[in-house]
Tab-separated table of C-alpha atoms in Angstrom:
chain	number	residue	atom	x	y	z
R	200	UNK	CA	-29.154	3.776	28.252
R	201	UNK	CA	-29.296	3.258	24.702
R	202	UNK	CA	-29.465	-0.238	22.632
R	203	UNK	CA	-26.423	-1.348	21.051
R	204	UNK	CA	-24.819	-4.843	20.715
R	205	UNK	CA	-22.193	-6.571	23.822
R	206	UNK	CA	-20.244	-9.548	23.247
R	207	UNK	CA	-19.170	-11.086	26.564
R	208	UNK	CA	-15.889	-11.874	27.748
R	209	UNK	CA	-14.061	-15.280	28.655
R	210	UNK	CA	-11.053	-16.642	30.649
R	211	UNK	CA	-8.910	-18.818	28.849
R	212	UNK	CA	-6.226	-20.539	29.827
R	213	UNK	CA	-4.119	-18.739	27.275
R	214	UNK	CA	-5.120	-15.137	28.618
R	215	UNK	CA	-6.213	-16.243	31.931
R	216	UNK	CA	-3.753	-13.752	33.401
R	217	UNK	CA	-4.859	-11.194	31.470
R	218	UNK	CA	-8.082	-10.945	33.498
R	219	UNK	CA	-8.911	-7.926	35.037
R	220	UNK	CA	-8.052	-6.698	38.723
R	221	UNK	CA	-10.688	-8.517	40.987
R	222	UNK	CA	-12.175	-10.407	38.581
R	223	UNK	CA	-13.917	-13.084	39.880
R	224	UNK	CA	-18.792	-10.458	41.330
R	225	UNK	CA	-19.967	-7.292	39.084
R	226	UNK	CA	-20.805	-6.866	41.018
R	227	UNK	CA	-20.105	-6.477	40.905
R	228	UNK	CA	-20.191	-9.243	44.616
R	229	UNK	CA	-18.358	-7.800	41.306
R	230	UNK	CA	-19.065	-7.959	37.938
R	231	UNK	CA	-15.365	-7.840	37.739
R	232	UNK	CA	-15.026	-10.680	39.461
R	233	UNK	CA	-17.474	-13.211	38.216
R	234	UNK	CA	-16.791	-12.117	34.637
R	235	UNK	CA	-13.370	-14.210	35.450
R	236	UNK	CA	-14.816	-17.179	35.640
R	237	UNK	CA	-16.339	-17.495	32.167
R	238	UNK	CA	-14.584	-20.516	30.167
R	239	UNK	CA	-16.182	-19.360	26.215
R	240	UNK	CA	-14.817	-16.988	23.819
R	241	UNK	CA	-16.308	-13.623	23.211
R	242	UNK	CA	-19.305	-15.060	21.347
R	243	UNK	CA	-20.173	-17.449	23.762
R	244	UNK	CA	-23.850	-18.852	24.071
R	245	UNK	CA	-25.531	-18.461	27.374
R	246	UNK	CA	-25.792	-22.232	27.717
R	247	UNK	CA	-21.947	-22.431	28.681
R	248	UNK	CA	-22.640	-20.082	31.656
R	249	UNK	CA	-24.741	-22.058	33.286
R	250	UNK	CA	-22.767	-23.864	35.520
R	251	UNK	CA	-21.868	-22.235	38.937
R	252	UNK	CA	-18.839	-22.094	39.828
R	253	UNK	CA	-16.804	-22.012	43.515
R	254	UNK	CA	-16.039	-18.714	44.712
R	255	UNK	CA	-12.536	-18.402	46.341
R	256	UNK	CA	-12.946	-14.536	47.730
R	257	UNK	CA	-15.462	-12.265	48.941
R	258	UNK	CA	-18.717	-12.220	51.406
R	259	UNK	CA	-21.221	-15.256	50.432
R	260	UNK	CA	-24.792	-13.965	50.411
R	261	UNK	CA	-26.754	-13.862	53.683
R	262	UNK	CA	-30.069	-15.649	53.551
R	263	UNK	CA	-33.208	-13.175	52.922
R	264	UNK	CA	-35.342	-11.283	50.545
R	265	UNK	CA	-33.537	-8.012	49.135
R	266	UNK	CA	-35.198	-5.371	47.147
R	267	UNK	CA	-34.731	-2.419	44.571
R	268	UNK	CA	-37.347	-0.233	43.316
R	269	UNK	CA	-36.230	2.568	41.216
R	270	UNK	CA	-38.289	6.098	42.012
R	271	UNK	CA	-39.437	7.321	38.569
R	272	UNK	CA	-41.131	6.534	35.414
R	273	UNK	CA	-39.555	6.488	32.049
R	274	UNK	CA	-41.681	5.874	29.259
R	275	UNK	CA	-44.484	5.160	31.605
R	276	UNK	CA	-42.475	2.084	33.250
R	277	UNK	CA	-39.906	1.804	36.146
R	278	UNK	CA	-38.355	-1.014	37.321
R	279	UNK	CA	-38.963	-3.071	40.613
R	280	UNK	CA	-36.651	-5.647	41.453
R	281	UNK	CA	-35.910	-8.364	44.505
R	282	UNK	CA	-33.635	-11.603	44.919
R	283	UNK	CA	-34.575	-14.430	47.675
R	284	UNK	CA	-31.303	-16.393	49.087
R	285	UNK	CA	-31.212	-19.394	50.642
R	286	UNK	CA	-29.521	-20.470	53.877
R	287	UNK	CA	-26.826	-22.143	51.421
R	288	UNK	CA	-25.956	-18.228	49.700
R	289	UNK	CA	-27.355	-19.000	46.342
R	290	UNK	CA	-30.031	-17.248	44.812
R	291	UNK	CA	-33.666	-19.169	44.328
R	292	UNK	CA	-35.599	-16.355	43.093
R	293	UNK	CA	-35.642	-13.142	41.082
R	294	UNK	CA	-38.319	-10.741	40.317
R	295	UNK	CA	-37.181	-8.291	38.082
R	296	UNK	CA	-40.140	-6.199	36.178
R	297	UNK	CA	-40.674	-3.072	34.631
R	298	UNK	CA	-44.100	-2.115	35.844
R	299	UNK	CA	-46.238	0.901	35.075
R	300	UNK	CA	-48.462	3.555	37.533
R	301	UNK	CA	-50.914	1.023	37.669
R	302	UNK	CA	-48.290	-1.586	38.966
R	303	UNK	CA	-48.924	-3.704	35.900
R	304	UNK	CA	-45.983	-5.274	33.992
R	305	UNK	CA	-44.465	-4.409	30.480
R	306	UNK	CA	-44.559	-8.024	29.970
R	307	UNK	CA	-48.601	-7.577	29.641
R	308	UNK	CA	-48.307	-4.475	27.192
R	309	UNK	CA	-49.454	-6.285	24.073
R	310	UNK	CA	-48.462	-3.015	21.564
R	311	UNK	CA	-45.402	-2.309	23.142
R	312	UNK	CA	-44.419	-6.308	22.893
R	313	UNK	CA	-45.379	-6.315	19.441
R	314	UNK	CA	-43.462	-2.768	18.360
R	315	UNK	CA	-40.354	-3.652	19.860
R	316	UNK	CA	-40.087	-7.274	18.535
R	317	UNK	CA	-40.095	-6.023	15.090
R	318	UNK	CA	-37.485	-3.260	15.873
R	319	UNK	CA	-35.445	-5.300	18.460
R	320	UNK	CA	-36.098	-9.198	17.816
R	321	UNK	CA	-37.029	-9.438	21.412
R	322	UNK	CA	-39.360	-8.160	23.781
R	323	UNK	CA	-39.801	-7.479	27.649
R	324	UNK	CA	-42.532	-10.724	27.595
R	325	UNK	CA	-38.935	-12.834	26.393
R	326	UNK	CA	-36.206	-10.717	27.846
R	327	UNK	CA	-37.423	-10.460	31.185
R	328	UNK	CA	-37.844	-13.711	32.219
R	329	UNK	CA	-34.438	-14.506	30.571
R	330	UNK	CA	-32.638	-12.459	32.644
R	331	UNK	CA	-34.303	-13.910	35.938
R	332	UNK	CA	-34.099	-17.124	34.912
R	333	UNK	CA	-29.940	-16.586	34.675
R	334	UNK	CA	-29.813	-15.664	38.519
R	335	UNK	CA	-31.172	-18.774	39.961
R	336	UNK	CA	-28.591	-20.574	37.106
R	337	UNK	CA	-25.171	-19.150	36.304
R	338	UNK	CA	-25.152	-16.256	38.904
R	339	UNK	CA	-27.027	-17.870	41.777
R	340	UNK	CA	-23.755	-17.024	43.965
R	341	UNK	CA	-23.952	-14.297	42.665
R	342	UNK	CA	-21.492	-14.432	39.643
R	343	UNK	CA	-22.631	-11.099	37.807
R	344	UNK	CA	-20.780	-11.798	35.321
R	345	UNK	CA	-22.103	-14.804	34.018
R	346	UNK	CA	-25.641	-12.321	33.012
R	347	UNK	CA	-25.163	-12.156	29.235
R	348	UNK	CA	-26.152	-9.549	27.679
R	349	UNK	CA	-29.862	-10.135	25.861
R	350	UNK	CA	-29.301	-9.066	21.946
R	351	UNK	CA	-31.670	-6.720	21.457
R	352	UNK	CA	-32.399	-5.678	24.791
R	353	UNK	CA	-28.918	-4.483	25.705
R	354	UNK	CA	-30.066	-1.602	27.811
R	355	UNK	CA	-32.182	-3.891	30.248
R	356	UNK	CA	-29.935	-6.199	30.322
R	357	UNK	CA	-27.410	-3.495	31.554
R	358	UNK	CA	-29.607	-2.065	33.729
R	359	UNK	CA	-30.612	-5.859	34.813
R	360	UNK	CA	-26.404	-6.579	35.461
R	361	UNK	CA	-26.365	-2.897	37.505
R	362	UNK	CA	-29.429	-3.690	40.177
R	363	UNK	CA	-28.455	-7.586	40.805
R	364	UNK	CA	-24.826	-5.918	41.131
R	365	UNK	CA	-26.903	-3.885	43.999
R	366	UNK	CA	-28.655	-6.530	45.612
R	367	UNK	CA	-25.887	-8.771	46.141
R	368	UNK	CA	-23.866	-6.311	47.618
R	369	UNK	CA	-26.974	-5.991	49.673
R	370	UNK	CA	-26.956	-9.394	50.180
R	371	UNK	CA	-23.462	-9.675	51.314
R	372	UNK	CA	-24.074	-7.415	54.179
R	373	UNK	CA	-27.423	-8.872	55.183
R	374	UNK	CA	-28.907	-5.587	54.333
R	375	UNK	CA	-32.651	-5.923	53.541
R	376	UNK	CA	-33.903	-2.337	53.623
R	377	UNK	CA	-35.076	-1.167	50.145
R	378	UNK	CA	-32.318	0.055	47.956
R	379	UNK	CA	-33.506	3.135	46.245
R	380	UNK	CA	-32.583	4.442	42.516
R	381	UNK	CA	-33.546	8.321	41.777
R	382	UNK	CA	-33.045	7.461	37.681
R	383	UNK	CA	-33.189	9.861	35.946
R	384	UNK	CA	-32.370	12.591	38.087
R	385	UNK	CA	-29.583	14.952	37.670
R	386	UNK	CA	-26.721	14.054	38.887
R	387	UNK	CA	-24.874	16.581	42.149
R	388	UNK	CA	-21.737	18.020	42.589
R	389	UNK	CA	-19.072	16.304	44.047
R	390	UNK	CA	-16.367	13.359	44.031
R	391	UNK	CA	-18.135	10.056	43.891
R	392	UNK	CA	-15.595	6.677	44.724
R	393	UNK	CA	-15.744	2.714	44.372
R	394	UNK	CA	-13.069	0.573	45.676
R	395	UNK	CA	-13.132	-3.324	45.361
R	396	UNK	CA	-12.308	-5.215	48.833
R	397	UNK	CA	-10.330	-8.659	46.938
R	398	UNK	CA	-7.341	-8.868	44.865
R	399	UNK	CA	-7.965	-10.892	41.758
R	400	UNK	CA	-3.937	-11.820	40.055
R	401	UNK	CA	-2.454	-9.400	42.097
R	402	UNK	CA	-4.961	-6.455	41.080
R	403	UNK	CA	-8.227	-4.389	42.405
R	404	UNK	CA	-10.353	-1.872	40.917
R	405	UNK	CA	-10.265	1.851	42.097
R	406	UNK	CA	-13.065	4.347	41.129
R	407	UNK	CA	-13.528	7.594	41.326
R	408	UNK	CA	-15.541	9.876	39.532
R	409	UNK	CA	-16.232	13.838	39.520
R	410	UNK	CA	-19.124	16.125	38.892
R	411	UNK	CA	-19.836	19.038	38.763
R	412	UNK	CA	-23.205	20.555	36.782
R	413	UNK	CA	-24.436	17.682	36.708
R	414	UNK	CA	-21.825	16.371	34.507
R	415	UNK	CA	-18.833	14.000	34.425
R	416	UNK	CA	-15.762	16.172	34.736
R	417	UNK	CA	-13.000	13.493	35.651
R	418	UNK	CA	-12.952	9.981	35.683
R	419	UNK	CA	-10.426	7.863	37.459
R	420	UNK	CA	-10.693	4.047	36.918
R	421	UNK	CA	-7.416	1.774	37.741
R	422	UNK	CA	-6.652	-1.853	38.788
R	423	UNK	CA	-3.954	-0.869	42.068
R	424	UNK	CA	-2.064	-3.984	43.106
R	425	UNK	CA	-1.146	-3.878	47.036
R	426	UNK	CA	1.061	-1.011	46.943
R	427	UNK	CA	-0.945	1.088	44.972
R	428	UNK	CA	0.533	0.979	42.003
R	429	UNK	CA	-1.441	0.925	38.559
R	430	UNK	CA	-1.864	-1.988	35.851
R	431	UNK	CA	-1.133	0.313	33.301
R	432	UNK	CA	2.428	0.559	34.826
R	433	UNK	CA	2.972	-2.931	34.566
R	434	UNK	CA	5.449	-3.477	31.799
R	435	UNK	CA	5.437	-7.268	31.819
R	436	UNK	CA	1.507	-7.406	31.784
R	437	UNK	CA	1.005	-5.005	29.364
R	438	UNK	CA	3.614	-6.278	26.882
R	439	UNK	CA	2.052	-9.562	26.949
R	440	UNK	CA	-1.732	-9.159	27.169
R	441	UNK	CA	-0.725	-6.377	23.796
R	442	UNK	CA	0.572	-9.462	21.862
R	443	UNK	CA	-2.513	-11.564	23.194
R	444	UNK	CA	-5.445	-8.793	22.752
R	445	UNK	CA	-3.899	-6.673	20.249
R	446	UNK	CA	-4.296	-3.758	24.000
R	447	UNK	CA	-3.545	-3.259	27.442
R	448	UNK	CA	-4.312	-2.136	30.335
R	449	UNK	CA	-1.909	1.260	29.720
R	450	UNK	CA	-4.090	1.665	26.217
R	451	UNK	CA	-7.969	1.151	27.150
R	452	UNK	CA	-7.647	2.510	30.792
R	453	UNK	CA	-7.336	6.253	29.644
R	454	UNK	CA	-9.682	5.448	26.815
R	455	UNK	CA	-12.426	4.134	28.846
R	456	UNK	CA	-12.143	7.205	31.752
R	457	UNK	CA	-12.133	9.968	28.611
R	458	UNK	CA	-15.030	8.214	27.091
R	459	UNK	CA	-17.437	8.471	30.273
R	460	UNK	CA	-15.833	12.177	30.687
R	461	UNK	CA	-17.072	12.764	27.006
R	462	UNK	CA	-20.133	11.212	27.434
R	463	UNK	CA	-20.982	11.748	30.909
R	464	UNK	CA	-22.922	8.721	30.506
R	465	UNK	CA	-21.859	5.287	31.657
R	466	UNK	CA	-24.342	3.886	28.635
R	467	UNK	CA	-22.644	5.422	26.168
R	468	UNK	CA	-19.334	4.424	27.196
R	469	UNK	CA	-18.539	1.663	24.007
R	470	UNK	CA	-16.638	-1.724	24.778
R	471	UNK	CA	-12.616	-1.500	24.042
R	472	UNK	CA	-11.823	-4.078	21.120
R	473	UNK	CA	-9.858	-6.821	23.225
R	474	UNK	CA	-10.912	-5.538	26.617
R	475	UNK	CA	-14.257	-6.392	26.314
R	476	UNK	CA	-14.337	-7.982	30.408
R	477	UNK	CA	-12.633	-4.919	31.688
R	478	UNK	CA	-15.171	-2.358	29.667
R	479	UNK	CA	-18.012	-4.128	30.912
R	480	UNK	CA	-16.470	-3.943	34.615
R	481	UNK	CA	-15.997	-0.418	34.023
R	482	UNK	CA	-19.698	0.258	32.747
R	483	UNK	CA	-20.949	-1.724	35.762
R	484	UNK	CA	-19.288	0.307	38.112
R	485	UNK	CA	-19.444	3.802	36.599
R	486	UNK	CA	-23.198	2.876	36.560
R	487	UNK	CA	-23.332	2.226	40.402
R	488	UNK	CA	-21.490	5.894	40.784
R	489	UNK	CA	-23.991	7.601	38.654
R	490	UNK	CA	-26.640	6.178	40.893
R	491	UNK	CA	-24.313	7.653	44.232
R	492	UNK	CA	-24.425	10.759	41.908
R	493	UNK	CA	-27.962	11.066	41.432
R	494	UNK	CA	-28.702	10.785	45.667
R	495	UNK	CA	-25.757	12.644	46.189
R	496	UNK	CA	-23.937	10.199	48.500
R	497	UNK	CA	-20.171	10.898	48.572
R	498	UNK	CA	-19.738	7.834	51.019
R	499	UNK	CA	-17.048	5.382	49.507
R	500	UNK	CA	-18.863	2.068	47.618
R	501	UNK	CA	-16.599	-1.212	48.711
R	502	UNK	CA	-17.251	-3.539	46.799
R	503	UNK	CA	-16.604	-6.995	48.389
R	504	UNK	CA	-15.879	-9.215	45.121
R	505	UNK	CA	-16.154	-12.076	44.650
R	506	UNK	CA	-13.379	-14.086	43.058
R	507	UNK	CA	-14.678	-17.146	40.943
R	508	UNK	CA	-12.384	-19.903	40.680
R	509	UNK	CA	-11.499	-20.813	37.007
C-alpha cells in the first residue's frame, strides 16, 4: 500500500439516502455499513466518532479473543493483530503491532520513529496506539467505519481498517482460530467473490473479482437491491445523489472496478470525488479479495454487516 491522504465520509440528513448499499460494518461486520453511521462532513475530526452507536442489522460479536498474524516480513516488520470481546459484543481490547524477527515492536525502533516523523508527521510509536485506542471507542461494536484514517500513516491505517474488518467477521461467527494473511504473495488464478448478508436503503454490495497471472483482469463491484438489480440503474437515486455529490452510483461504479483492473492493486485504487464512503467500502473489500487471492480460496466471503442506526 502506498501513503496518500483519505478524507472520511459522513451521513447527513440531507444525503442520508445517498449512503451506500449496506452501509451501516467494513467490515466490513462492514466497513460499508458502519461508515453509515458517521454524523461529520468529510473533514471530520476523530473526536465526533467516538460515540457508539446502536446497530439495527447484522451478527453482534461473540465473546472471545480473535487473532491475525500476517506470514511475512516487509521491511523487516509484519503485523500481528488480536481483539478481546466482552460478553456484551463490544470490543475491550486491541493489540495491533508491527513486530520484527525478533518479535520486537516498530513502536521501539528509535531510527525508524525518528525518519518517518520527519517524512510523515507521525510515527508507528503515535499511530499505533491511535488506531487501537479507536476500537475499544467508536468501533467497539464493531463499526469499521468509524477507524479514521491516521494522516500520514494512511497505509496502516488501511491495512489497520482491512484486519479489524477480519476479526469481526471472525468475531461474528465465534471463530477463534488464527486468521492467516500470505501478504505479499502473488496472487492465483481464479474468480474471487464477496457478498454482503444485510440490505442497507434497499441496497447490498456484490463482489467479484478475477485473476489470472497474478493480476486483476475483471472487477465487478455493485450495490443489488432484492431482485438483483444494480444502483447504477436506479434513475431516481442517481439523478438525485448527482445534484447532491456532483456523481452517482452509475458514474464512480465503473470507475472504481477499471481502476483496481488498472492497478491490480486495491491500494492504489484513489477515492471518487463525492463518493468518498462508497470508495473506501470498495478498497476495504477489494482488499479482503486480494487476501482470498493470495491463499487461493475461491470460497464466497459473506459478509454479515452491520447496519448502524443514524
Amino acid at each position: 500500500m502506498r501513503f496518500k491522504s483519505v478524507l472520511t465520509s459522513a451521513s447527513v440528513v440531507a444525503i442520508s439516502a445517498l449512503a451506500l448499499a449496506g452501509c451501516g460494518s467494513g467490515s466490513s461486520s462492514s466497513s460499508s455499513s458502519s461508515s453509515s453511521s458517521k454524523k461529520s462532513s468529510s473533514s471530520s475530526s476523530s473526536e465526533k466518532t467516538t460515540k457508539v452507536v446502536k446497530m439495527t442489522a447484522g451478527a453482534k460479536m461473540k465473546a472471545g479473543t480473535y487473532k491475525l498474524e500476517e506470514e511475512n516480513y516487509s521491511h523487516g516488520y509484519k503485523v500481528k493483530m488480536s481483539i478481546t470481546v466482552n460478553k456484551d459484543g463490544k470490543i475491550t481490547k486491541s493489540s495491533y503491532d508491527q513486530v520484527n524477527k525478533d518479535n520486537k515492536s516498530k513502536v521501539d525502533d528509535t531510527d525508524y520513529n525518528k525518519q518517518m516523523k520527519k517524512v510523515s508527521g507521525t510515527n508507528p510509536k503515535a499511530y499505533i496506539p491511535k488506531l487501537n485506542k479507536s476500537l475499544t471507542a467508536g468501533a467497539a461494536t464493531g463499526n469499521v467505519g468509524s477507524i479514521d484514517v491516521v494522516s500520514g500513516a494512511t497505509e496502516s491505517s488501511k491495512t489497520f481498517q482491512n484486519y479489524t474488518q477480519q476479526l469481526v467477521q471472525a468475531a461474528q461467527a465465534g471463530d477463534t482460530a488464527t486468521i492467516k494473511i500470505d501478504n505479499g504473495k502473488k496472487m492465483q488464478d481464479g474468480t474471487y467473490k464477496l457478498q454482503e448478508k444485510n440490505y442497507y436503503n434497499g441496497y447490498k454490495v456484490s463482489f467479484a473479482i478475477t485473476v489470472k497471472d497474478g493480476k486483476i483482469t475483471k472487477s465487478n463491484y455493485d450495490n443489488v437491491n432484492k431482485k438483483g438489480e444494480s444502483k447504477a440503474d436506479d434513475a431516481s437515486y442517481n439523478k438525485q445523489m448527482k445534484k447532491v455529490s456532483k456523481t452517482n452510483p452509475k458514474a464512480y461504479q465503473p470507475a472504481l472496478n477499471k481502476s483496481l483492473v488498472k492497478n491490480s492493486d486495491p491500494a492504489k485504487v484513489d477515492v471518487v470525488t463525492g463518493a468518498t464512503h462508497s470508495s473506501n467500502t470498495f478498497v476495504l473489500y477489494a482488499e479482503q479479495l486480494q487476501n482470498a487471492a493470495q491463499k487461493g480460496d475461491t470460497k464466497t466471503i459473506t459478509v454479515d454487516n452491520m447496519i448502524f442506526a443514524e
